[in-house]
Amino acid sequence: MASNLIDSPWKMKLVREIMKVLPRFSQANLVRMAALAERLTADADLKRKAKGMKEFFAQGHPSIELARVIINRLSSNCRDRLIQDFFLNASLLGAYRREEVLGEMGFEPPYVIVVSPTMKCNLRCEGCYAGEYEQKEELSFKEVDDIMEQTKDLGIFFVTISGGEPFVRKDLLDLFEKHRDIYFQIYTNGTLIDKRMAENLADLGNAAPVISVEGFEEETDKRRGKGTFKRVMAAMDHLRENGVVFGGSLTETRHNIDLISNERFVDMLVEKGAMILWYFQYIPIGREPRVDLMPTPEQRDMLRRRIEHLRTKKPIFIGDFWNDGPHVDGCIAGGRKYLHINAKGDIEPCVFTHFAVDNIRKTTLKQSLSSNFFKAIRARQPYRQNLLTPCMIIDAPEVLREVVKKCKAHPTHPGAETIISTLAPHLDMYSREYHKIADKVWEENWAGTRAYKYALEKCQAKEVEEVVS
């Protein structure tokens, strides 16, 4: 529980102040809450974000409306668990434990881990990133439970559950119940969330489904099967009516990127009650990878500009997994900010990087973070001075090929190696074309910013190390 993370009277006092302020919605109280959070966290990155939130609230940003929704529309239990587990345990107090581990291990543990307990799924979606994993593979409840204990020991109190379809696991709610001090985010197709499931999630309060949707009915049903869109909309209704935090997961392809980034579509999800939107670019991995589904470099830049606009107008948190590199200082994989444990127990640097050297059944999470594979990835981050090009799969594909070869990482399912073999020429060409666009934007829009200076200093330091070695 959060109280176990509080080791001084002044921290406890600040926590009590935050808990006192949050249920009473007003712009002034939101500013005060963010200021308290800025004082409480030990993590420099989180401190910077809390300061930015304070400034947003003070300026009357649409995030004020999102805060009002969190405070007034969520059930009291879901609101309290969000505050206790996510804002306090994961984002603020866990940072102190991660800082302690930094002293022990020489680097800070990630903020979040992704665990896929199963690869079983009730749908067969075109281009699924997880479509080539063995469906029969699963982590036992005991194994997942042990992973949760290991994460908490490292100061990690935010866990994303993926798959496969997580809700095919009948013991999933038991996991959430046992670990009430962790906040869970669940990537799901939403088709198994009925009224009863929504009620159960409301009773637990510490789990937020993020539901995949490809657009409106025609686009979603085309990829996921007839009737899926209506089931997803019904799931969102059940979650909203029960006061549960939920969001949408959007995979942008060359064909739907314009639709899912327009205001009409985003407004529909806001009206449904979604509080989170995650945009994920289609990556040619998994089931029948197709490079022609990847958004073009021009489309990727268009999405970046549209999301910047949407963030100034819409009361919803929007994350763009590839274009938000400047906000998280580049690639977050390899245990820098997150990692993925798949249903076989393989510990992958990223949910889209299907290579591993360690398995959680044979090692600990702490030991795997110190593997040569993960160290090699972190040592190369950021891969370029331009944080708009953060990814070692599509922006610096030579890095992925190098570290896989150097560390003898093995593909975690048949066909995973194509990303560094047969698809390599296309990814090299894609990265060169995107660099032409992104490098110009980086110099024009980001020069002089904290992110620009950070990337420059990091890359210059790496150059000096290479010369010395």
Coordinates of C-alpha atoms in Angstrom, one line a residue:
M1 CA 0.0 0.0 0.0
A2 CA 1.0 3.6 -0.4
S3 CA 1.7 3.9 3.3
N4 CA 4.5 1.4 3.0
L5 CA 6.2 3.8 0.5
I6 CA 6.0 6.8 2.8
D7 CA 9.1 7.1 4.9
S8 CA 9.0 10.6 6.3
P9 CA 6.4 12.8 8.0
W10 CA 6.6 15.6 5.4
K11 CA 5.7 13.2 2.6
M12 CA 2.8 11.9 4.6
K13 CA 1.6 15.5 5.1
L14 CA 1.7 16.2 1.4
V15 CA -0.2 13.0 0.6
R16 CA -2.9 14.0 3.1
E17 CA -3.1 17.4 1.5
I18 CA -3.5 15.9 -2.0
M19 CA -6.2 13.5 -0.8
K20 CA -8.0 16.4 0.8
V21 CA -7.9 18.7 -2.3
L22 CA -8.7 16.2 -5.0
P23 CA -12.4 15.4 -4.3
R24 CA -13.2 19.2 -4.2
F25 CA -13.1 20.2 -7.9
S26 CA -12.0 23.8 -8.7
Q27 CA -9.3 25.3 -10.9
A28 CA -7.5 26.6 -7.9
N29 CA -7.5 23.2 -6.2
L30 CA -6.1 21.6 -9.3
V31 CA -3.3 24.0 -9.4
R32 CA -2.6 23.4 -5.8
M33 CA -2.7 19.6 -6.3
A34 CA -0.2 19.8 -9.1
A35 CA 2.1 22.0 -7.0
L36 CA 2.0 19.4 -4.2
A37 CA 2.7 16.6 -6.6
E38 CA 5.7 18.6 -7.9
R39 CA 7.1 18.8 -4.4
L40 CA 6.4 15.2 -3.5
T41 CA 8.0 13.3 -6.4
A42 CA 11.7 12.4 -6.4
D43 CA 11.7 11.7 -10.1
A44 CA 13.0 14.6 -12.2
D45 CA 10.9 13.7 -15.2
L46 CA 7.7 13.4 -13.1
K47 CA 8.6 16.6 -11.4
R48 CA 8.8 18.4 -14.7
K49 CA 5.5 16.9 -15.8
A50 CA 3.8 18.0 -12.6
K51 CA 5.1 21.5 -13.1
G52 CA 3.7 21.4 -16.7
M53 CA 0.3 20.2 -15.4
K54 CA 0.3 23.0 -12.9
E55 CA 0.8 25.5 -15.7
F56 CA -1.8 23.9 -17.8
F57 CA -4.4 24.1 -15.0
A58 CA -3.4 27.7 -14.3
Q59 CA -3.9 28.6 -18.0
G60 CA -7.4 27.0 -18.3
H61 CA -6.2 24.1 -20.5
P62 CA -8.9 21.5 -21.5
S63 CA -7.2 19.1 -19.0
I64 CA -9.3 21.0 -16.4
E65 CA -12.4 19.4 -17.9
L66 CA -10.8 16.0 -17.9
A67 CA -9.9 16.5 -14.2
R68 CA -13.6 17.5 -13.6
V69 CA -14.7 14.3 -15.2
I70 CA -12.3 12.2 -13.2
I71 CA -13.5 13.8 -9.9
N72 CA -17.2 13.9 -10.7
R73 CA -18.1 11.1 -13.1
L74 CA -16.0 8.2 -11.8
S75 CA -17.4 6.1 -9.1
S76 CA -15.9 7.0 -5.7
N77 CA -14.0 3.7 -5.6
C78 CA -12.5 4.1 -9.1
R79 CA -11.6 7.7 -8.3
D80 CA -9.9 6.7 -5.0
R81 CA -7.9 3.9 -6.6
L82 CA -6.8 6.1 -9.5
I83 CA -5.6 8.7 -6.9
Q84 CA -4.0 6.2 -4.5
D85 CA -2.5 3.6 -6.9
F86 CA -1.7 5.6 -10.1
F87 CA -1.0 9.2 -9.0
L88 CA 0.4 8.4 -5.5
N89 CA 1.9 4.9 -5.6
A90 CA 3.1 4.7 -9.3
S91 CA 3.8 8.3 -10.2
L92 CA 4.9 9.8 -6.9
L93 CA 5.9 7.5 -4.0
G94 CA 7.2 4.7 -6.2
A95 CA 9.8 7.1 -7.5
Y96 CA 11.5 7.1 -4.1
R97 CA 11.9 3.3 -4.3
R98 CA 13.1 3.5 -7.9
E99 CA 15.7 6.0 -6.8
E100 CA 16.9 3.6 -4.1
V101 CA 17.3 0.9 -6.7
L102 CA 19.2 3.3 -8.8
G103 CA 21.8 3.4 -6.1
E104 CA 21.9 -0.4 -5.9
M105 CA 21.9 -1.2 -9.7
G106 CA 23.4 1.9 -11.3
F107 CA 20.2 2.7 -13.3
E108 CA 16.6 3.5 -12.4
P109 CA 14.0 0.7 -13.0
P110 CA 11.3 1.4 -15.5
Y111 CA 8.1 3.3 -14.6
V112 CA 5.8 0.6 -16.1
I113 CA 6.0 -3.0 -17.4
V114 CA 3.8 -4.7 -19.8
V115 CA 2.8 -8.3 -19.1
S116 CA 0.9 -10.6 -21.5
P117 CA -0.4 -13.5 -19.4
T118 CA -2.0 -15.2 -22.5
M119 CA -1.9 -15.0 -26.2
K120 CA -5.3 -16.6 -26.6
C121 CA -7.8 -14.4 -28.3
N122 CA -11.4 -14.6 -29.4
L123 CA -10.8 -12.5 -32.5
R124 CA -8.5 -12.9 -35.5
C125 CA -7.6 -9.4 -36.5
E126 CA -5.7 -8.5 -39.7
G127 CA -2.1 -7.5 -39.0
C128 CA -2.3 -8.2 -35.2
Y129 CA 1.1 -7.5 -33.7
A130 CA 0.8 -10.5 -31.5
G131 CA -0.7 -12.8 -34.1
E132 CA 2.3 -15.1 -34.5
Y133 CA 2.9 -16.0 -30.9
E134 CA 1.9 -19.5 -29.8
Q135 CA -1.8 -19.3 -28.7
K136 CA -1.3 -22.2 -26.3
E137 CA 1.4 -20.4 -24.3
E138 CA 0.4 -18.9 -21.0
L139 CA 1.9 -17.6 -17.8
S140 CA 0.3 -19.3 -14.7
F141 CA -1.4 -17.2 -12.1
K142 CA 1.5 -18.0 -9.7
E143 CA 4.0 -16.7 -12.3
V144 CA 2.1 -13.5 -12.9
D145 CA 1.6 -13.0 -9.2
D146 CA 5.4 -13.4 -8.6
I147 CA 6.1 -10.8 -11.4
M148 CA 3.8 -8.4 -9.6
E149 CA 5.8 -8.8 -6.4
Q150 CA 9.0 -8.3 -8.2
T151 CA 7.7 -5.1 -9.8
K152 CA 6.7 -3.6 -6.4
D153 CA 10.1 -4.5 -5.0
L154 CA 11.6 -2.3 -7.7
G155 CA 9.1 0.6 -7.1
I156 CA 6.9 -0.2 -10.1
F157 CA 3.2 0.3 -9.3
F158 CA 1.8 0.7 -12.9
V159 CA 1.4 -2.5 -14.9
T160 CA -0.1 -2.8 -18.4
I161 CA -1.8 -6.1 -19.2
S162 CA -1.8 -7.1 -22.9
G163 CA -2.1 -10.2 -24.9
G164 CA -3.8 -11.9 -26.7
E165 CA -7.1 -10.9 -25.2
P166 CA -6.6 -10.6 -21.4
F167 CA -10.2 -11.1 -20.4
V168 CA -10.2 -14.7 -21.7
R169 CA -8.3 -15.3 -18.4
K170 CA -10.9 -16.1 -15.8
D171 CA -8.4 -15.3 -13.0
L172 CA -7.5 -11.8 -14.2
L173 CA -9.8 -10.1 -11.7
D174 CA -8.2 -12.2 -9.0
L175 CA -4.9 -10.7 -9.9
F176 CA -6.3 -7.1 -9.7
E177 CA -7.9 -8.0 -6.3
K178 CA -4.7 -9.4 -4.8
H179 CA -2.6 -6.4 -5.9
R180 CA -4.8 -3.5 -4.9
D181 CA -1.8 -1.2 -4.6
I182 CA -0.9 -1.6 -8.3
Y183 CA -2.8 0.4 -11.0
F184 CA -3.5 -1.8 -14.1
Q185 CA -4.1 -0.7 -17.6
I186 CA -5.6 -3.5 -19.8
Y187 CA -5.3 -3.5 -23.6
T188 CA -8.4 -5.4 -24.8
N189 CA -10.7 -5.8 -27.8
G190 CA -13.6 -5.0 -25.4
T191 CA -15.9 -7.8 -26.6
L192 CA -15.9 -9.6 -23.3
I193 CA -16.8 -6.6 -21.2
D194 CA -20.5 -7.0 -20.4
K195 CA -22.5 -5.3 -17.7
R196 CA -21.3 -7.8 -15.0
M197 CA -17.7 -7.4 -16.0
A198 CA -18.0 -3.6 -15.8
E199 CA -19.6 -3.9 -12.3
N200 CA -16.7 -6.1 -11.2
L201 CA -14.1 -3.6 -12.5
A202 CA -16.0 -0.8 -10.7
D203 CA -15.8 -2.8 -7.5
L204 CA -12.1 -3.3 -7.9
G205 CA -11.3 0.3 -9.0
N206 CA -7.7 -0.3 -9.9
A207 CA -8.0 -1.5 -13.5
A208 CA -8.6 0.7 -16.6
P209 CA -9.5 -1.1 -19.9
V210 CA -8.1 0.5 -23.1
I211 CA -10.3 -0.8 -26.0
S212 CA -9.1 -1.3 -29.5
V213 CA -11.1 0.5 -32.2
E214 CA -10.2 1.1 -35.9
G215 CA -12.6 3.9 -36.7
F216 CA -16.3 3.8 -36.9
E217 CA -18.4 0.6 -37.6
E218 CA -17.2 -0.1 -41.1
E219 CA -13.5 0.2 -40.4
T220 CA -13.6 -1.6 -37.1
D221 CA -15.7 -4.5 -38.4
K222 CA -13.5 -4.8 -41.5
R223 CA -10.5 -5.6 -39.4
R224 CA -12.0 -7.2 -36.3
G225 CA -15.1 -9.0 -37.6
K226 CA -18.8 -8.1 -38.2
G227 CA -20.6 -6.8 -35.1
T228 CA -17.4 -6.0 -33.2
F229 CA -18.0 -2.2 -33.2
K230 CA -21.4 -2.5 -31.6
R231 CA -20.0 -4.8 -28.9
V232 CA -17.2 -2.2 -28.3
M233 CA -19.7 0.6 -28.0
A234 CA -21.8 -1.4 -25.6
A235 CA -18.7 -2.2 -23.5
M236 CA -17.9 1.5 -23.3
D237 CA -21.5 2.3 -22.2
H238 CA -21.3 -0.3 -19.4
L239 CA -17.9 1.1 -18.2
R240 CA -19.1 4.7 -18.3
E241 CA -22.4 3.9 -16.5
N242 CA -20.4 2.2 -13.7
G243 CA -17.9 5.0 -13.4
V244 CA -14.8 3.0 -14.6
V245 CA -11.8 4.7 -16.2
F246 CA -11.4 3.5 -19.8
G247 CA -9.9 4.6 -23.1
G248 CA -9.3 3.7 -26.7
S249 CA -6.4 2.1 -28.4
L250 CA -6.0 3.2 -32.0
T251 CA -3.7 1.5 -34.5
E252 CA -3.1 3.9 -37.4
T253 CA -2.5 2.4 -40.8
R254 CA -2.1 4.0 -44.2
H255 CA -5.9 3.6 -44.7
N256 CA -7.4 4.8 -41.4
I257 CA -5.0 7.4 -40.1
D258 CA -7.0 10.4 -41.5
L259 CA -10.2 9.1 -40.0
I260 CA -9.0 8.2 -36.5
S261 CA -7.2 11.6 -36.1
N262 CA -10.1 13.8 -37.1
E263 CA -12.2 15.7 -34.5
R264 CA -15.4 13.9 -35.3
F265 CA -14.0 10.6 -34.4
V266 CA -12.3 11.8 -31.2
D267 CA -15.4 13.7 -30.2
M268 CA -17.4 10.4 -30.5
L269 CA -15.0 8.7 -28.0
V270 CA -15.1 11.6 -25.6
E271 CA -18.9 11.6 -25.6
K272 CA -18.8 7.8 -25.0
G273 CA -16.7 8.6 -21.8
A274 CA -13.2 7.7 -22.9
M275 CA -10.5 9.5 -20.8
I276 CA -7.5 8.1 -22.6
L277 CA -6.5 7.7 -26.3
W278 CA -3.4 5.8 -27.3
Y279 CA -2.2 6.0 -31.0
F280 CA 0.1 3.2 -32.2
Q281 CA 1.6 3.1 -35.6
Y282 CA 1.2 -0.1 -37.5
I283 CA 4.5 -2.0 -37.4
P284 CA 5.1 -4.9 -39.9
I285 CA 5.4 -7.6 -37.3
G286 CA 3.0 -10.4 -36.1
R287 CA 0.3 -11.9 -38.4
E288 CA 1.2 -11.6 -42.1
P289 CA 3.3 -8.4 -41.8
R290 CA 2.6 -5.9 -44.6
V291 CA 4.8 -2.8 -45.2
D292 CA 2.0 -1.3 -47.4
L293 CA -0.1 -0.9 -44.2
M294 CA 2.5 1.4 -42.6
P295 CA 1.5 5.1 -42.6
T296 CA 3.6 7.1 -45.0
P297 CA 6.2 9.5 -43.6
E298 CA 3.9 12.3 -44.6
Q299 CA 1.0 10.8 -42.8
R300 CA 3.0 10.3 -39.7
D301 CA 3.9 13.9 -39.6
M302 CA 0.2 14.8 -40.3
L303 CA -0.8 12.8 -37.2
R304 CA 1.8 14.6 -35.1
R305 CA 0.3 18.0 -36.1
R306 CA -3.2 16.9 -35.6
I307 CA -2.6 15.5 -32.1
E308 CA -0.9 18.7 -31.1
H309 CA -4.1 20.5 -32.1
L310 CA -6.4 18.0 -30.5
R311 CA -4.5 18.3 -27.2
T312 CA -5.3 22.0 -27.1
K313 CA -9.1 21.4 -27.5
K314 CA -10.2 18.1 -26.2
P315 CA -10.7 17.0 -22.6
I316 CA -8.9 13.7 -23.0
F317 CA -5.4 12.4 -22.4
I318 CA -3.8 11.6 -25.8
G319 CA -0.6 9.6 -26.2
D320 CA 1.2 9.0 -29.5
F321 CA 3.6 6.1 -29.0
W322 CA 6.0 7.2 -31.9
N323 CA 5.5 11.0 -32.2
D324 CA 5.8 11.7 -28.5
G325 CA 9.6 11.0 -28.4
P326 CA 10.4 14.6 -27.3
H327 CA 8.1 14.3 -24.3
V328 CA 9.8 11.1 -23.0
D329 CA 13.4 11.8 -24.2
G330 CA 13.3 9.3 -27.0
C331 CA 12.9 5.5 -27.0
I332 CA 11.6 4.1 -23.6
A333 CA 12.4 0.4 -24.4
G334 CA 15.0 -1.9 -22.9
G335 CA 13.9 -1.2 -19.4
R336 CA 14.6 2.5 -19.6
K337 CA 10.9 3.3 -19.0
Y338 CA 9.3 0.0 -19.8
L339 CA 9.6 -3.6 -21.1
H340 CA 7.4 -6.5 -22.1
I341 CA 7.1 -10.0 -20.7
N342 CA 5.2 -12.3 -23.1
A343 CA 3.1 -15.3 -22.4
K344 CA 6.1 -17.6 -22.7
G345 CA 8.0 -15.6 -20.2
D346 CA 10.4 -14.1 -22.7
I347 CA 11.5 -10.6 -21.5
E348 CA 11.3 -8.3 -24.6
P349 CA 12.6 -4.8 -24.8
C350 CA 9.3 -3.6 -26.2
V351 CA 6.0 -5.1 -27.2
F352 CA 6.9 -4.4 -30.9
T353 CA 10.5 -5.8 -30.6
H354 CA 10.1 -9.6 -30.5
F355 CA 13.6 -10.6 -29.5
A356 CA 14.9 -11.7 -26.1
V357 CA 17.8 -13.2 -24.2
D358 CA 16.1 -13.8 -20.9
N359 CA 13.0 -15.6 -19.6
I360 CA 11.3 -14.7 -16.4
R361 CA 11.0 -18.4 -15.6
K362 CA 14.8 -18.6 -15.4
T363 CA 15.8 -15.3 -14.0
T364 CA 14.5 -12.3 -12.0
L365 CA 13.2 -9.1 -13.4
K366 CA 16.0 -7.2 -11.7
Q367 CA 18.6 -9.5 -13.3
S368 CA 17.1 -9.2 -16.7
L369 CA 17.2 -5.4 -16.5
S370 CA 21.0 -5.8 -16.2
S371 CA 21.3 -8.1 -19.2
N372 CA 23.8 -7.2 -21.9
F373 CA 20.9 -6.9 -24.4
F374 CA 19.0 -4.3 -22.3
K375 CA 22.2 -2.5 -21.4
A376 CA 23.2 -2.3 -25.1
I377 CA 19.9 -0.8 -26.0
R378 CA 19.9 1.8 -23.1
A379 CA 23.6 2.7 -24.0
R380 CA 22.5 3.7 -27.5
Q381 CA 19.5 5.8 -26.4
P382 CA 18.7 8.2 -27.8
Y383 CA 19.6 6.7 -31.1
R384 CA 19.6 10.1 -32.9
Q385 CA 19.8 13.7 -31.8
N386 CA 16.2 14.2 -33.2
L387 CA 13.8 12.8 -30.6
L388 CA 11.0 12.9 -33.2
T389 CA 12.8 9.8 -34.6
P390 CA 13.0 7.7 -31.4
C391 CA 12.4 4.1 -32.5
M392 CA 15.0 1.5 -33.2
I393 CA 12.6 -0.4 -35.4
I394 CA 11.4 2.2 -37.9
D395 CA 13.7 5.3 -37.2
A396 CA 17.1 3.7 -36.5
P397 CA 16.6 0.1 -37.8
E398 CA 20.4 -0.4 -37.9
V399 CA 20.4 -0.2 -34.1
L400 CA 18.0 -3.1 -33.7
R401 CA 20.0 -5.2 -36.1
E402 CA 23.2 -4.4 -34.3
V403 CA 22.1 -5.1 -30.8
V404 CA 20.3 -8.4 -31.7
K405 CA 23.4 -9.6 -33.5
K406 CA 25.8 -8.4 -30.8
C407 CA 23.9 -9.9 -27.9
K408 CA 22.7 -13.0 -29.7
A409 CA 19.0 -12.2 -29.0
H410 CA 16.6 -14.8 -30.3
P411 CA 13.3 -14.2 -32.1
T412 CA 10.4 -15.0 -29.7
H413 CA 8.1 -16.4 -32.3
P414 CA 8.5 -17.8 -35.9
G415 CA 8.9 -15.0 -38.4
A416 CA 9.9 -12.3 -35.9
E417 CA 13.3 -12.2 -37.5
T418 CA 11.9 -10.7 -40.8
I419 CA 11.9 -7.2 -39.2
I420 CA 15.8 -7.4 -39.4
S421 CA 16.1 -9.5 -42.5
T422 CA 13.7 -9.4 -45.4
L423 CA 12.0 -6.2 -44.3
A424 CA 15.2 -4.4 -43.6
P425 CA 15.5 -2.6 -47.0
H426 CA 12.0 -1.1 -46.7
L427 CA 12.6 0.0 -43.1
D428 CA 15.9 1.6 -44.1
M429 CA 14.2 3.5 -46.9
Y430 CA 11.3 4.5 -44.7
S431 CA 13.6 5.9 -42.0
R432 CA 15.5 7.9 -44.5
E433 CA 12.3 9.4 -45.9
Y434 CA 10.9 10.2 -42.5
H435 CA 14.2 11.8 -41.4
K436 CA 13.9 14.4 -44.2
I437 CA 10.6 15.6 -42.8
A438 CA 11.3 15.1 -39.1
D439 CA 14.8 16.7 -39.0
K440 CA 13.4 19.9 -40.5
V441 CA 10.6 20.0 -37.9
W442 CA 13.0 19.3 -35.1
E443 CA 15.3 22.2 -36.0
E444 CA 12.5 24.6 -36.7
N445 CA 10.2 23.8 -33.7
W446 CA 12.3 22.3 -31.0
A447 CA 15.7 24.0 -31.2
G448 CA 16.6 25.5 -27.8
T449 CA 14.1 23.4 -25.8
R450 CA 15.0 21.2 -22.9
A451 CA 14.4 18.1 -25.1
Y452 CA 16.6 19.4 -27.8
K453 CA 19.5 20.2 -25.4
Y454 CA 19.0 16.8 -23.7
A455 CA 19.4 14.8 -26.9
L456 CA 22.3 16.9 -28.1
E457 CA 24.2 16.4 -24.8
K458 CA 23.5 12.7 -24.8
C459 CA 24.6 12.1 -28.3
Q460 CA 27.7 14.2 -27.9
A461 CA 28.6 12.2 -24.7
K462 CA 28.2 9.0 -26.7
E463 CA 30.6 10.3 -29.4
V464 CA 33.2 11.1 -26.8
E465 CA 32.8 7.6 -25.2
E466 CA 33.3 6.0 -28.6
V467 CA 36.5 7.9 -29.3
V468 CA 37.9 7.1 -25.8
S469 CA 37.1 3.4 -26.1

